[in-house]
PDB file of C-alpha atoms in Angstrom:
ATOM      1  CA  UNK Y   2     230.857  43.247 142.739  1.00 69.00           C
ATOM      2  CA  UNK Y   3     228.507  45.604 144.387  1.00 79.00           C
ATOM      3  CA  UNK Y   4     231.025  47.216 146.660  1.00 78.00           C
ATOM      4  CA  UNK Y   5     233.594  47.727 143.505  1.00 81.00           C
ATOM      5  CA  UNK Y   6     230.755  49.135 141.180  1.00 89.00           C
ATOM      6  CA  UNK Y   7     229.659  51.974 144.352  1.00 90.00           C
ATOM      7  CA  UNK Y   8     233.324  52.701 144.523  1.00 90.00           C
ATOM      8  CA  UNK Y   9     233.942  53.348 141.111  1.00 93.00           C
ATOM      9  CA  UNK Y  10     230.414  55.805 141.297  1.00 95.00           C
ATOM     10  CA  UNK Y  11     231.609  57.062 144.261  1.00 95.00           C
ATOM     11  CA  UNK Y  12     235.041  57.816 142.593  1.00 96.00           C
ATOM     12  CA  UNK Y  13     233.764  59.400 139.234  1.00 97.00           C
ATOM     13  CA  UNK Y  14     230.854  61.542 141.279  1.00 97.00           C
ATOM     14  CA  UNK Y  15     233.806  62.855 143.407  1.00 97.00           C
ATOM     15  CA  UNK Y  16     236.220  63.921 140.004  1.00 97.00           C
ATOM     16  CA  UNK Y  17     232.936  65.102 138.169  1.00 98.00           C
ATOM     17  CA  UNK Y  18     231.980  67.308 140.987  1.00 97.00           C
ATOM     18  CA  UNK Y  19     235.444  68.252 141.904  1.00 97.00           C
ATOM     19  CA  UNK Y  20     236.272  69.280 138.253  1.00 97.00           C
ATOM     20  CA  UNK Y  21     233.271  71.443 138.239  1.00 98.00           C
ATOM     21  CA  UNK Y  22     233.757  73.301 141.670  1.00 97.00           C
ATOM     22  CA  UNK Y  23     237.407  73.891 140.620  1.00 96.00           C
ATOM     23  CA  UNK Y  24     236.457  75.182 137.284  1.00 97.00           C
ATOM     24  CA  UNK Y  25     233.712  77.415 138.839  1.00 97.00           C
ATOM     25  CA  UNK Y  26     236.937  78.279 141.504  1.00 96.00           C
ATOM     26  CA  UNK Y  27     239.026  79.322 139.115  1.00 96.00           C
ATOM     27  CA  UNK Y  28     236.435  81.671 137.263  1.00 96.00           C
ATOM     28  CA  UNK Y  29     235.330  82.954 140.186  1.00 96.00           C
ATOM     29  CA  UNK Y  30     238.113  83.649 142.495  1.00 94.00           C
ATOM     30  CA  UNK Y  31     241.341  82.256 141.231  1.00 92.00           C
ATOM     31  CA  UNK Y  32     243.579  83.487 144.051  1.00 95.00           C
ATOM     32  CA  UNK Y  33     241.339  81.789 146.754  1.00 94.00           C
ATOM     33  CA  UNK Y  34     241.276  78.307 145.903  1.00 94.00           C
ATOM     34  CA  UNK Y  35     238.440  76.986 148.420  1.00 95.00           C
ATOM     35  CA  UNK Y  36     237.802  74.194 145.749  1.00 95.00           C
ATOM     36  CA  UNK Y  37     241.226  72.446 147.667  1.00 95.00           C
ATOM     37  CA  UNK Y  38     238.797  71.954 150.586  1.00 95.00           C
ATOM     38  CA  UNK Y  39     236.450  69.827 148.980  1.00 94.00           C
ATOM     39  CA  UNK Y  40     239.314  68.296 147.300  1.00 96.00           C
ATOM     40  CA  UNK Y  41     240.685  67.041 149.953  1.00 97.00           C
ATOM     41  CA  UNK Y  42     238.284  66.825 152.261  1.00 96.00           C
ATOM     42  CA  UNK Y  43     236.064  64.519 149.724  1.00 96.00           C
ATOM     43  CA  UNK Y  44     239.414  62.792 148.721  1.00 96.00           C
ATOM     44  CA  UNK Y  45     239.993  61.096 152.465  1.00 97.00           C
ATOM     45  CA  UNK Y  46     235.915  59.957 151.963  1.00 96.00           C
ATOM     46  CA  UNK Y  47     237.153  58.437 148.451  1.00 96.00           C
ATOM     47  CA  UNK Y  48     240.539  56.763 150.176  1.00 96.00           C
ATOM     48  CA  UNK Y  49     238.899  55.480 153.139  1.00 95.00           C
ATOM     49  CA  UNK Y  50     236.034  53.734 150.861  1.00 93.00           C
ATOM     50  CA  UNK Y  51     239.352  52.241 148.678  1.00 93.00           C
ATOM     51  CA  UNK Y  52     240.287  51.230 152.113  1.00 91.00           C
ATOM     52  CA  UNK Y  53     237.110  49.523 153.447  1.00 88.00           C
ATOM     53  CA  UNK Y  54     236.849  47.469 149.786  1.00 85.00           C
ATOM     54  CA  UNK Y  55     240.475  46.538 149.897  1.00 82.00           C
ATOM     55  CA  UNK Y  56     240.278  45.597 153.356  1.00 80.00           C
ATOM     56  CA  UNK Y  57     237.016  43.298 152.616  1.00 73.00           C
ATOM     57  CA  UNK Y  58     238.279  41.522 149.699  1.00 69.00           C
ATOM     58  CA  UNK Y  59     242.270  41.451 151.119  1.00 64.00           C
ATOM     59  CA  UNK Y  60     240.840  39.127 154.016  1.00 67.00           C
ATOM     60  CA  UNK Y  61     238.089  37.731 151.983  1.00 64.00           C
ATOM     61  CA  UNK Y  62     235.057  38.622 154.281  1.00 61.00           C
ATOM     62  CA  UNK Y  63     232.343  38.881 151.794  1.00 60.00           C
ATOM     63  CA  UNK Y  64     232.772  35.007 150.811  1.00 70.00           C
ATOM     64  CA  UNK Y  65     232.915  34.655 154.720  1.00 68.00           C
ATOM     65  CA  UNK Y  66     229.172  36.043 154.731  1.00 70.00           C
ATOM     66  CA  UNK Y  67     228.095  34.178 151.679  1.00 74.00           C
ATOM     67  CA  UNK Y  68     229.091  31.030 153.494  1.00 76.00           C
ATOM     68  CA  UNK Y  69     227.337  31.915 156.610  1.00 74.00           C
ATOM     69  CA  UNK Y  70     224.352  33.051 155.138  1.00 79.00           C
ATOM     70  CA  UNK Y  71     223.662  29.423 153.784  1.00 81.00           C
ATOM     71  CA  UNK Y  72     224.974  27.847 156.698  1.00 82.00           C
ATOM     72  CA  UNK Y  73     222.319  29.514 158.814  1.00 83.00           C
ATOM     73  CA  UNK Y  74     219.776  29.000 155.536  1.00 85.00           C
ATOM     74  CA  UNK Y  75     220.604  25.572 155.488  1.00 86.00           C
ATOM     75  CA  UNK Y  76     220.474  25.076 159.238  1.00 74.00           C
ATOM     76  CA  UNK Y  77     216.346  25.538 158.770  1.00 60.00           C
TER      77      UNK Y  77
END
């Protein structure tokens, strides 16, 4: 649950911030859109953090370490 809830921060700090920069963009300078940088620069951080919490519940490695942790806990 951890790793879902910092995605889903993760995720709404990137549209919050994005929304803002390309607001500020369009105000600014609207035929130089720079705010596509962080856009998609910040958007391959967001995907590859999708990626990594797919990936760890997809082949179940966080019940993996729960059940090593109290074998080795147990082991004592």
């Amino acid at each position: 649950m951890k790793r879902l809830k910092g995605f889903y921060i993760h995720l709404c700090v990137y549209i919050l911030v994005n929304v803002f920069l390309l607001i500020v963009n369009l105000i600014q300078s609207p035929n130089d859109l720079w705010a596509t940088k962080s856009i998609f620069g910040w958007g391959i951080g967001v995907l590859v953090h999708m990626l990594i919490l797919v990936f760890f519940n997809f082949f179940n490695i966080q019940n993996w370490e729960e059940k090593k942790i109290k074998h080795y806990m147990n082991k004592d």
